[in-house]
Amino acid sequence: MAYPDNRPDIDYHGYFTAALAQLRAERRYRVFADLERIAGRFPHALWHSPQGPKSVVIWCSNDYLGMGQHPKVIGAMVETATRMGTGAGGTRNIAGNNHPLVELERELADLHRKDAALVFTSGYVSNETGISTLARLMPNCLILSDALNHNSMIEGVRQAHCEKQIFRHNDTAHLEQLLAVADPLRPKLIVFESLYSMDGDVAPVARICDLAARYGAMTYVDEVHAVGMYGARGAGIAERDGVMDRIDVIEGTLAKAFGCLGGYIAGSSTLIDAVRSYAPGFIFTTALPPSVCAAATAAIRHLKVSNWERERHQERAARTKAVLTAAALPVMTSPTHIVPLFVGDPERCKEATDLLLAEHGIYIQPINYPTVPKDKERLRITPSPYHDDGLIDALAEALVDVWQRLRLPFKERTLAAE
């Protein structure tokens, strides 16, 4: 077959080149380090640098409790993969439910004291498809969304094609103003996070539940940065605050404190069945492999009964904050395990992390726009139970060196006093 040779001369390559150039001009182009985590040595890892492999310490992992290297978790994954193979065989509509996935959903429902749970391929997908599906199933639904919700929640709200109203971050007075003028009989869905991972602040969950009850709204809480780490059994902030039974939908992840992969929602049997039956992001997506499901179940079961990881984690985070604060580094206030270090400039933020990696063997990814607002760039430090005193002290010394060399402002004393 002959094709015409007069196709319009469109510079497709130029579109992508221009888009990347814009990111570089705005100092937002992202570079990912080539890292090799080694089970049993976390937070130590190998950085495959241009000059060859080098040992580094990871200070920004979301594997908050180091469960990705726990013997029970690794053992469950290896045993299940050996017994059942690697993949799930397709979507659950085609391949059915692999049994470890059934067990995982039962474990998650029990964790959150809900009737049922539904597992997705990631926390992003569980928010994006969960919120949009729920809202679309309620005619004329009004969504009330916290101003600092994660992008996955924003996309879920957008794809619902419902009216949305944004309330100021953690501002329950503003939320009540919006609820008070809404039709009392109109379906309403309040979507918010329990713990916001960039600032490390916590939502007033009980107060939001009070308002939901008063004005007839449903509650949907994202607990991805809290599950495994807060509450008597690791069910999150809602469990810690004693309001888990007042939340209609709890969303979480298996990829952070549980050290695996996947996301989920938990709620009533009818609600979960409705999402299972209508959500495109569930119906048309291959299920998690049996080995991943078994590993996640092992992590959840362990953290339901073991408090050592949670207690040690909080103690390590507190010590890290204290040591960095004593060094006059600009630690942003946080009541949780997140340790944000303010920089306020994207280029210098990247320079700081480059210096830490190349000269101090410390890996921290820069946090720039759009993850945080412009002029709010920062380092986001996440201690784990396995960051000992020596590693914390070495981090502080390295950061002081970098701050001096880049002439970044200290919090309490001037550079001349260093």
Coordinates of C-alpha atoms in Angstrom, one line a residue:
M1 CA 0.0 0.0 0.0
A2 CA 1.3 3.4 -1.0
Y3 CA 1.1 6.2 1.5
P4 CA 1.0 9.9 0.5
D5 CA 4.2 11.8 1.1
N6 CA 2.5 15.1 1.7
R7 CA 1.7 14.7 5.4
P8 CA 1.7 18.1 7.1
D9 CA 5.1 18.8 8.7
I10 CA 4.1 18.8 12.4
D11 CA 7.0 19.0 14.8
Y12 CA 5.7 16.4 17.3
H13 CA 9.2 16.0 18.9
G14 CA 9.3 19.7 19.4
Y15 CA 6.2 19.7 21.6
F16 CA 7.9 17.3 24.1
T17 CA 11.2 19.1 23.9
A18 CA 9.5 22.4 24.7
A19 CA 7.6 20.9 27.6
L20 CA 10.8 19.5 29.1
A21 CA 12.6 22.8 28.6
Q22 CA 9.8 24.6 30.5
L23 CA 10.3 22.3 33.4
R24 CA 14.0 22.9 33.4
A25 CA 13.5 26.7 33.2
E26 CA 11.2 26.5 36.2
R27 CA 13.7 24.4 38.1
R28 CA 11.1 21.6 38.3
Y29 CA 12.7 18.9 36.2
R30 CA 13.0 15.8 38.3
V31 CA 15.9 13.4 38.3
F32 CA 15.6 10.0 40.1
A33 CA 18.5 8.4 41.8
D34 CA 19.3 4.8 40.8
L35 CA 19.1 3.0 44.2
E36 CA 19.3 -0.6 45.2
R37 CA 17.8 -1.4 48.6
I38 CA 19.3 -4.4 50.4
A39 CA 17.0 -6.4 52.7
G40 CA 18.4 -6.6 56.2
R41 CA 20.5 -3.4 55.8
F42 CA 17.7 -0.7 55.5
P43 CA 18.1 2.3 55.6
H44 CA 21.4 1.6 53.9
A45 CA 21.3 1.1 50.1
L46 CA 23.5 1.2 47.0
W47 CA 23.4 4.2 44.8
H48 CA 24.4 3.4 41.2
S49 CA 26.2 6.7 40.6
P50 CA 27.9 7.6 37.3
Q51 CA 31.2 6.8 39.0
G52 CA 29.9 3.4 40.2
P53 CA 28.0 1.9 43.2
K54 CA 28.3 3.8 46.4
S55 CA 26.8 3.1 49.9
V56 CA 24.2 5.7 50.9
V57 CA 21.6 6.1 53.7
I58 CA 18.0 6.7 52.7
W59 CA 16.3 9.4 54.7
C60 CA 13.1 9.9 52.7
S61 CA 11.5 6.5 52.2
N62 CA 7.8 6.0 52.8
D63 CA 8.5 2.5 54.0
Y64 CA 8.1 4.2 57.3
L65 CA 8.5 1.1 59.5
G66 CA 10.9 -0.9 57.4
M67 CA 8.3 -3.6 56.8
G68 CA 9.5 -4.1 53.3
Q69 CA 12.5 -6.0 54.7
H70 CA 10.7 -7.8 57.5
P71 CA 11.4 -11.6 57.5
K72 CA 7.7 -12.4 57.9
V73 CA 6.8 -10.2 54.9
I74 CA 9.5 -11.5 52.7
G75 CA 8.8 -15.0 53.7
A76 CA 5.1 -14.8 52.8
M77 CA 5.9 -13.3 49.4
V78 CA 8.5 -15.9 48.5
E79 CA 6.5 -18.8 49.7
T80 CA 3.4 -17.7 47.9
A81 CA 5.2 -16.9 44.6
T82 CA 6.8 -20.4 44.8
R83 CA 3.5 -22.0 45.4
M84 CA 1.2 -20.0 43.1
G85 CA 3.4 -18.3 40.6
T86 CA 3.9 -14.6 39.9
G87 CA 1.0 -12.9 38.2
A88 CA -2.7 -12.7 39.1
G89 CA -3.7 -13.9 35.6
G90 CA -5.8 -10.8 34.7
T91 CA -8.6 -8.7 36.1
R92 CA -10.7 -10.2 38.9
N93 CA -13.7 -10.2 36.5
I94 CA -11.7 -12.5 34.2
A95 CA -9.4 -14.5 36.4
G96 CA -11.5 -14.5 39.6
N97 CA -10.2 -13.7 43.1
N98 CA -6.9 -15.3 43.9
H99 CA -7.3 -16.6 47.5
P100 CA -4.5 -14.5 49.1
L101 CA -6.4 -11.4 47.8
V102 CA -9.6 -12.6 49.5
E103 CA -7.6 -13.1 52.8
L104 CA -6.1 -9.6 52.4
E105 CA -9.4 -7.9 52.1
R106 CA -10.8 -9.7 55.1
E107 CA -7.7 -8.6 57.1
L108 CA -8.2 -5.0 56.0
A109 CA -11.9 -5.0 56.9
D110 CA -11.0 -6.4 60.3
L111 CA -8.2 -3.8 60.8
H112 CA -10.7 -0.9 60.3
R113 CA -13.6 -2.6 61.9
K114 CA -15.7 -2.4 58.7
D115 CA -17.9 -4.9 57.0
A116 CA -15.7 -5.2 53.8
A117 CA -12.7 -3.8 52.0
L118 CA -11.7 -3.6 48.3
V119 CA -8.1 -3.7 47.1
F120 CA -6.8 -1.7 44.1
T121 CA -3.5 -1.6 42.3
S122 CA -2.3 1.5 44.2
G123 CA -3.4 4.1 46.7
Y124 CA -3.6 6.6 43.8
V125 CA -6.1 4.4 42.0
S126 CA -8.1 3.7 45.1
N127 CA -8.7 7.4 45.7
E128 CA -9.1 8.4 42.0
T129 CA -11.7 5.7 41.2
G130 CA -13.2 5.3 44.7
I131 CA -14.1 9.0 45.1
S132 CA -15.4 9.4 41.6
T133 CA -17.4 6.2 41.6
L134 CA -19.0 6.9 45.0
A135 CA -20.0 10.5 44.0
R136 CA -21.4 9.4 40.6
L137 CA -23.6 6.8 42.3
M138 CA -25.3 9.6 44.4
P139 CA -27.5 11.9 42.3
N140 CA -26.6 15.6 42.6
C141 CA -23.8 14.8 45.0
L142 CA -21.9 17.8 46.5
I143 CA -18.3 17.0 47.3
L144 CA -16.6 19.1 50.0
S145 CA -12.8 18.7 49.7
D146 CA -9.9 19.9 51.9
A147 CA -7.8 22.5 50.1
L148 CA -4.6 20.4 50.6
N149 CA -5.9 17.1 49.5
H150 CA -3.5 14.8 47.5
N151 CA -3.6 14.9 43.8
S152 CA -5.2 11.5 43.7
M153 CA -8.2 12.8 45.6
I154 CA -8.3 15.9 43.4
E155 CA -8.5 13.7 40.4
G156 CA -11.2 11.6 41.9
V157 CA -13.2 14.7 42.6
R158 CA -12.7 16.0 39.1
Q159 CA -13.7 12.8 37.5
A160 CA -16.9 12.6 39.5
H161 CA -18.2 15.5 37.4
C162 CA -20.2 16.7 40.4
E163 CA -20.3 20.1 42.1
K164 CA -17.4 20.6 44.4
Q165 CA -16.6 23.1 47.1
I166 CA -13.1 23.5 48.6
F167 CA -12.8 24.3 52.3
R168 CA -9.7 25.9 53.8
H169 CA -7.2 23.4 55.1
N170 CA -8.4 21.8 58.3
D171 CA -10.8 24.7 58.8
T172 CA -13.9 23.2 60.3
A173 CA -15.6 26.6 60.6
H174 CA -15.3 27.1 56.9
L175 CA -16.5 23.5 56.3
E176 CA -19.6 24.2 58.4
Q177 CA -20.4 27.4 56.5
L178 CA -20.5 25.4 53.3
L179 CA -22.5 22.6 54.8
A180 CA -25.0 24.9 56.4
V181 CA -26.1 26.5 53.1
A182 CA -26.4 23.2 51.2
D183 CA -29.7 21.5 50.7
P184 CA -30.2 19.3 53.8
L185 CA -31.5 16.5 51.6
R186 CA -28.8 16.7 49.1
P187 CA -26.1 13.9 49.2
K188 CA -22.8 15.3 50.5
L189 CA -19.4 13.7 50.6
I190 CA -16.6 15.2 52.7
V191 CA -13.2 14.1 51.5
F192 CA -10.0 14.8 53.5
E193 CA -6.8 13.2 54.7
S194 CA -6.1 12.2 58.3
L195 CA -2.4 13.1 58.1
Y196 CA -1.0 15.5 55.5
S197 CA 2.4 14.2 54.4
M198 CA 4.2 17.4 53.3
D199 CA 3.6 19.4 56.5
G200 CA 2.9 16.4 58.8
D201 CA -0.2 18.0 60.3
V202 CA -3.3 16.1 61.4
A203 CA -7.0 16.7 60.5
P204 CA -9.6 17.4 63.2
V205 CA -11.2 14.1 62.4
A206 CA -13.7 14.0 65.3
R207 CA -14.9 17.6 64.6
I208 CA -15.4 16.7 60.9
C209 CA -17.4 13.7 62.0
D210 CA -19.6 15.9 64.2
L211 CA -20.3 18.2 61.3
A212 CA -21.1 15.3 59.0
A213 CA -23.6 13.9 61.5
R214 CA -25.2 17.3 62.0
Y215 CA -25.6 18.1 58.3
G216 CA -26.2 14.6 56.9
A217 CA -22.9 14.1 55.0
M218 CA -20.8 11.1 54.3
T219 CA -17.1 11.0 55.3
Y220 CA -14.2 9.7 53.2
V221 CA -10.8 9.8 54.9
D222 CA -7.4 9.1 53.3
E223 CA -5.2 7.4 55.9
V224 CA -2.3 6.4 53.7
H225 CA 0.4 8.1 55.8
A226 CA -1.1 6.9 59.1
V227 CA -2.1 3.2 58.6
G228 CA 0.3 0.9 60.3
M229 CA 1.7 3.7 62.4
Y230 CA -1.1 5.1 64.6
G231 CA -3.8 3.5 66.7
A232 CA -3.6 0.5 69.0
R233 CA -3.5 -2.0 66.0
G234 CA -2.2 0.4 63.4
A235 CA -5.5 1.3 61.8
G236 CA -4.6 5.0 61.6
I237 CA -5.5 8.4 63.1
A238 CA -9.2 7.6 63.2
E239 CA -8.5 4.6 65.4
R240 CA -6.1 6.6 67.6
D241 CA -8.7 9.3 68.1
G242 CA -11.5 6.8 68.7
V243 CA -13.7 7.8 65.8
M244 CA -13.1 5.0 63.3
D245 CA -16.8 3.8 63.6
R246 CA -17.9 7.3 62.5
I247 CA -16.1 7.3 59.2
D248 CA -18.0 6.0 56.2
V249 CA -15.1 5.2 54.0
I250 CA -11.5 4.7 55.1
E251 CA -8.9 4.7 52.3
G252 CA -5.4 3.4 52.8
T253 CA -2.3 2.0 51.1
L254 CA -0.2 -1.1 51.4
A255 CA 2.8 0.6 49.9
K256 CA 4.0 2.7 52.9
A257 CA 4.0 1.4 56.4
F258 CA 3.0 -2.1 55.3
G259 CA 6.0 -2.2 52.9
C260 CA 4.3 -3.7 49.9
L261 CA 2.1 -2.4 47.0
G262 CA -1.6 -1.5 46.5
G263 CA -4.4 0.6 47.9
Y264 CA -7.8 -0.1 49.3
I265 CA -11.0 1.3 50.7
A266 CA -13.0 -0.1 53.6
G267 CA -16.7 0.5 54.5
S268 CA -20.1 -1.1 54.6
S269 CA -20.8 -4.2 52.5
T270 CA -23.2 -2.4 50.3
L271 CA -20.9 0.5 49.6
I272 CA -17.9 -1.7 48.8
D273 CA -20.1 -3.9 46.6
A274 CA -21.3 -0.9 44.7
V275 CA -17.8 0.3 44.0
R276 CA -16.7 -3.2 43.0
S277 CA -19.5 -3.3 40.6
Y278 CA -19.2 0.2 39.0
A279 CA -15.6 1.4 39.3
P280 CA -13.7 1.3 36.0
G281 CA -10.4 1.6 37.8
F282 CA -11.2 -1.7 39.5
I283 CA -13.1 -3.6 36.8
F284 CA -10.6 -3.1 34.0
T285 CA -7.3 -3.4 36.0
T286 CA -5.3 -6.6 36.6
A287 CA -5.4 -7.7 40.2
L288 CA -2.5 -7.6 42.6
P289 CA -0.3 -10.8 42.4
P290 CA -1.0 -13.4 45.1
S291 CA 2.5 -13.0 46.5
V292 CA 2.1 -9.3 47.0
C293 CA -1.3 -9.9 48.7
A294 CA 0.2 -12.5 51.0
A295 CA 3.1 -10.2 51.9
A296 CA 0.7 -7.3 52.7
T297 CA -1.4 -9.6 54.9
A298 CA 1.6 -10.7 56.8
A299 CA 2.6 -7.1 57.4
I300 CA -0.9 -6.1 58.6
R301 CA -1.1 -9.1 60.9
H302 CA 2.3 -8.4 62.4
L303 CA 1.5 -4.7 63.1
K304 CA -1.8 -5.4 64.6
V305 CA -0.1 -7.1 67.5
S306 CA 3.4 -5.5 67.6
N307 CA 3.8 -2.0 69.0
W308 CA 7.7 -2.0 68.9
E309 CA 7.8 -0.6 65.4
R310 CA 5.3 2.2 66.1
E311 CA 6.9 3.2 69.4
R312 CA 10.5 3.1 68.1
H313 CA 9.4 5.1 65.0
Q314 CA 7.9 7.9 67.1
E315 CA 11.0 8.0 69.3
R316 CA 13.3 8.2 66.3
A317 CA 11.3 11.0 64.7
A318 CA 11.3 12.9 68.0
R319 CA 15.1 12.6 68.3
T320 CA 15.7 13.6 64.7
K321 CA 13.6 16.8 65.2
A322 CA 15.4 17.6 68.4
V323 CA 18.9 17.1 66.9
L324 CA 18.2 19.1 63.8
T325 CA 16.5 21.9 65.8
A326 CA 19.5 22.0 68.2
A327 CA 21.7 22.6 65.1
A328 CA 19.5 25.6 64.2
L329 CA 18.3 24.0 61.0
P330 CA 14.8 25.3 59.9
V331 CA 12.7 22.3 61.0
M332 CA 9.0 23.0 60.2
T333 CA 6.7 22.3 63.1
S334 CA 5.0 18.8 62.8
P335 CA 3.2 16.8 65.5
T336 CA 3.8 13.5 63.5
H337 CA 6.7 11.4 62.1
I338 CA 7.2 13.8 59.2
V339 CA 10.2 16.0 59.5
P340 CA 10.1 18.9 56.9
L341 CA 13.1 21.1 56.5
F342 CA 12.3 24.4 54.9
V343 CA 14.4 25.7 51.9
G344 CA 12.0 27.9 50.0
D345 CA 13.8 27.8 46.6
P346 CA 13.6 25.0 44.0
E347 CA 17.2 25.4 42.6
R348 CA 18.8 25.5 46.0
C349 CA 16.6 22.6 47.2
K350 CA 18.0 20.5 44.4
E351 CA 21.5 21.7 45.0
A352 CA 21.2 20.7 48.7
T353 CA 20.1 17.2 47.9
D354 CA 22.7 16.8 45.3
L355 CA 25.5 17.7 47.8
L356 CA 24.0 15.5 50.4
L357 CA 24.1 12.5 48.1
A358 CA 27.4 13.1 46.3
E359 CA 29.5 14.2 49.3
H360 CA 27.8 12.8 52.4
G361 CA 26.1 9.6 51.1
I362 CA 22.7 10.8 52.2
Y363 CA 19.7 10.4 49.9
I364 CA 16.8 12.9 50.4
Q365 CA 14.6 13.7 47.4
P366 CA 13.9 17.5 47.0
I367 CA 10.2 18.4 47.3
N368 CA 9.4 21.2 44.8
Y369 CA 6.3 22.5 43.1
P370 CA 3.7 21.2 42.3
T371 CA 4.0 18.8 45.3
V372 CA 4.2 21.9 47.5
P373 CA 3.4 25.5 46.6
K374 CA 6.1 27.6 45.0
D375 CA 8.4 29.3 47.6
K376 CA 7.6 26.4 50.0
E377 CA 10.2 24.0 48.7
R378 CA 11.7 21.7 51.3
L379 CA 13.5 18.5 52.3
R380 CA 11.1 15.9 53.6
I381 CA 12.8 13.7 56.1
T382 CA 11.3 10.4 57.3
P383 CA 13.1 8.6 60.1
S384 CA 12.5 4.9 60.5
P385 CA 12.9 2.6 63.5
Y386 CA 16.3 1.6 62.0
H387 CA 17.9 5.1 61.9
D388 CA 20.1 4.9 64.9
D389 CA 21.7 7.8 66.9
G390 CA 24.9 7.7 64.8
L391 CA 22.9 8.1 61.6
I392 CA 20.8 10.9 63.0
D393 CA 23.9 12.8 64.2
A394 CA 25.6 12.3 60.9
L395 CA 22.5 13.7 59.1
A396 CA 22.6 16.8 61.2
E397 CA 26.4 17.4 60.6
A398 CA 25.9 16.9 56.8
L399 CA 22.9 19.3 56.7
V400 CA 24.9 22.0 58.6
D401 CA 27.7 21.6 56.1
V402 CA 25.3 21.9 53.2
W403 CA 23.5 24.9 54.7
Q404 CA 26.8 26.7 55.2
R405 CA 28.1 26.0 51.7
L406 CA 24.9 27.1 50.0
R407 CA 24.4 30.0 52.4
L408 CA 20.9 28.9 53.4
P409 CA 19.5 30.6 56.4
F410 CA 19.7 28.9 59.8
K411 CA 16.8 29.3 62.2
E412 CA 18.3 30.7 65.3
R413 CA 21.8 31.8 64.6
T414 CA 23.5 33.5 61.7
L415 CA 26.0 32.0 59.3
A416 CA 28.8 34.1 60.9
A417 CA 28.2 32.3 64.2
E418 CA 28.9 28.9 62.7

